[in-house]
Amino acid sequence: MPRPPLASWGQLPAVPAAHERWLSDRAAPLPAVAGSVLAYGNGRSYGDVGLNSGATLLHTRGMDRFIAFDEATGVLTCEAGVLLAEILDVFVPRGWFLPVTPGTRFVTVGGAIANDVHSKNHHRAGSFGGHVRRFELLRSDGSRRVCAPGENAEWFAATIGGLGLTGLITWVELSLKPISGVGITVASTRFTGLDEFFAVNTEAEARHEYTVAWIDCLAPTVRGIFMAGDHSAGQGQAAAARKALNFPLTPPFSLVNGLTLRAFNQAYYNRPVPAMSVVHYAPFFYPLDGILHWNRLYGRQGFYQYQFVLPMAARAALADVLRSISTSGQGSFLAVLKTFGDLSSPGLLSFPMPGVTLALDFPNRGAPTRALFDRLDAIVGEAGGRLYPAKDARMSGEFFRRSYPRLNEFLPFVDAKFSSDFARRVLL
Amino acid sequence: MQKILIIGATSAIAEATARLWAARGDALFLVGRRADRLQAIAADLCVRGAASVGCHTMDACDGAAHAAMFEAAHSALGGLDVAFIAHGTLPDQKACEASVEQTLREIDSNGLSVIVLATRLANTFEKQGHGSLAVISSVAGERGRQSNYVYGAAKGLVSLFLQGLRNRLAKRGVHVLTIKPGFVDTPMTAEFSKGALWAKPETIARGIVHAIDRRRDEVYLPGFWWLIMALIRHIPERVFKRLSL
Ligand SMILES: Cc1cc2nc3c(=O)[nH]c(=O)nc-3n(C[C@H](O)[C@H](O)[C@H](O)COP(=O)(O)OP(=O)(O)OC[C@H]3O[C@@H](n4cnc5c(N)ncnc54)[C@H](O)[C@@H]3O)c2cc1C
Ligand SMILES: NC(=O)c1ccc[n+]([C@@H]2O[C@H](COP(=O)([O-])OP(=O)(O)OC[C@H]3O[C@@H](n4cnc5c(N)ncnc54)[C@H](OP(=O)(O)O)[C@@H]3O)[C@@H](O)[C@H]2O)c1
């Protein structure tokens, strides 16, 4: 089997790591190597938080054992390289689900902690770190610490959302939540304009566990489809059992361009959406997991995802962002719009804050793309918002340091031996 | 529920196979050299749904320790439906050429130890009149090559031995499976650069479980290795000896 390509999910051109080590024993010491090291989970971060150009990557996927499960409470202990997909495969049939899941199930538990990932239920559940009870952190000096809210709490807070810089997470204890079945009841509503989005959203958040909207940002007035979901005892006739398709190769140029985008968004918006349906959880949470390596669609130059959050009070700036995008002529496929609730995370560098978040994909067209991002940064920064490191490959260090106010509390916990392209770009 | 003994249970291929059995609720007994790794694997298999998982530390080359291991397995499982032998080592061929001791050690760990274990298991199965003996040999056992003939000879020994055993036990309702993997991406082959012919341990594991369920005699995993090996076997020796394989 070819080794996983050591680019990140956005496949942007990057200098590869000089060395790679495959970890499989959680009790083993860190490999002795010269230069810096960085844990590499399943490579689902878009930008450079998971890259360590010219130095060493420590692959964690071989640390993929379950350790214990309490059938009464749903508390699971497992190694940090276990995929969320593996947890679902084993525990959904027994009536348990992830408390928080990102939009792909092909991420490791360690990666989910290091980026403190969020889901469509942020308004109810907060981020992933809030459901982590304990983990072990292995440092380059050989020390091992069990970190929990009540034990080594400051290490716990630094490592949740800590971007892999505080050391290696070896095992994790987290709480699964009980569900009544594999289905999700989905209510879909079309909306036009941001005011309507916020109105629909406020009502939906009060009544539903999961909320998210897809928007067509190429339309003259923003329009989209709002989806609200809840676990259901129903089955959901789904594509779940179908084998995933694979996008087998990277075309020399991006298949995503103005023409295909407009056509796609148009069709997506106008597809028939039943007001109410029951679907299997997989297509609801992981619509893109059905096509492996869909990221290759963007061609050899790769693509960026731009995800930001704005404080709720500054939500008007969202319209400015969308206007800048549409005048730039560089559209995005399905853009995902969602609000974050006010449950705070223990993580010092956690991305979510109460407000509204938008995620958009852009093919890498070089300078014009980056110039657009600089304009968007100005709007987001001015409004008191920030960008998600898991998706970022280009924000300035100045912007990062300004928008993550607890950075100075975090820095003392960075392991001197651990580094990443992201860290070298923005921390100093 | 099947009662399954796995020897060399810390192997990547064996672990992937054990996970499939655990998910089916089988009872497992794991044998290997490293107690801590066996414990970690056992805990994982329990969470995945195994009916029970026992562990026993033993070096397969230590023949004197076999009897105690079989006894422990028997009392933990209360019977035996499947015995799966997976342990093996990939020799440094150059070092073997320079050392008779090393050559013999490799022949032992990949060949003789397997034959010692298989002999006793065959007798147990023959007596009870049912059961499956599944053993990992290798495509390397089909033709001696300059780069790897010590390993190849040991695996060839195993393949031929199993063929005879199958011939003997077929009349007694006992199933003997020879597993011949091609290139598999495991710790054994960590140093190799991987191309298109390489398979993951999970793929091999599915093939193994399927072959045992279907009571197959011999499997190449993945299946395309049957064709590759058929071609390699048919190259005349006078040509083959000039190649650098
Ligand atoms: C299609 C798609 C949809 C997505 N949807 C969402 C979403 O809805 N919400 C969201 O929050 N994110 C989302 N993401 C982003 C993704 O969840 C995160 O990037 C996640 O962290 C990736 O995990 P990974 O295991 O692939 O880790 P990698 O990307 O390989 O690594 C991520 C970081 O984790 C660190 N790390 C990994 N393992 C360890 C360890 N054992 N110890 C210490 N550090 C470690 C790495 O050093 C790196 O800094 C999405 C990504 C994709 C591709
Ligand atoms: N990988 C391939 O490409 C490939 C191809 C064809 C056939 N095979 C065969 O497949 C089998 C499994 O190998 P693998 O690929 O899964 O590699 P692996 O993960 O390295 O497994 C080999 C295992 O054998 C164990 N072992 C070696 N000598 C032993 C002994 N004397 N007593 C007890 N255990 C011993 C090792 O135990 P420790 O954990 O204690 O070291 C190790 O767990 C082997 O028989 C191998 O020859 C592999």
Short mmCIF file of C-alpha atoms in Angstrom, two decimals, chain A residues 123-124 189 191 193-213 226-228 312 315 337-341 355-356:
data_model
loop_
_atom_site.label_atom_id
_atom_site.label_comp_id
_atom_site.label_asym_id
_atom_site.label_seq_id
_atom_site.Cartn_x
_atom_site.Cartn_y
_atom_site.Cartn_z
CA HIS A 123 -24.87 25.07 20.76
CA ARG A 124 -25.77 22.07 22.93
CA THR A 189 -35.78 24.77 5.23
CA PHE A 191 -33.87 30.57 3.30
CA GLY A 193 -30.68 36.39 3.15
CA LEU A 194 -28.76 36.36 6.41
CA ASP A 195 -31.56 37.82 8.51
CA GLU A 196 -33.75 34.91 7.59
CA PHE A 197 -30.89 32.51 8.40
CA PHE A 198 -30.53 33.95 11.89
CA ALA A 199 -34.28 33.83 12.48
CA VAL A 200 -34.56 30.20 11.40
CA ASN A 201 -31.44 29.34 13.37
CA THR A 202 -32.60 30.85 16.67
CA GLU A 203 -35.77 28.87 16.53
CA ALA A 204 -34.06 25.65 15.47
CA GLU A 205 -31.36 25.79 18.14
CA ALA A 206 -33.99 25.85 20.85
CA ARG A 207 -35.57 22.68 19.56
CA HIS A 208 -32.90 20.61 17.81
CA GLU A 209 -29.62 18.99 18.74
CA TYR A 210 -27.89 19.52 15.39
CA THR A 211 -28.10 22.59 13.20
CA VAL A 212 -26.18 23.66 10.11
CA ALA A 213 -26.76 25.54 6.88
CA PHE A 226 -30.97 25.07 6.75
CA MET A 227 -30.89 21.61 8.26
CA ALA A 228 -31.89 20.66 11.79
CA MET A 312 -22.38 37.35 17.66
CA ARG A 315 -22.35 39.30 12.93
CA LEU A 337 -22.67 28.35 8.05
CA LYS A 338 -23.34 27.61 11.72
CA THR A 339 -23.55 29.37 15.04
CA PHE A 340 -21.54 28.47 18.12
CA GLY A 341 -23.19 28.49 21.53
CA GLY A 355 -20.84 33.62 17.49
CA VAL A 356 -21.23 32.58 13.90
#
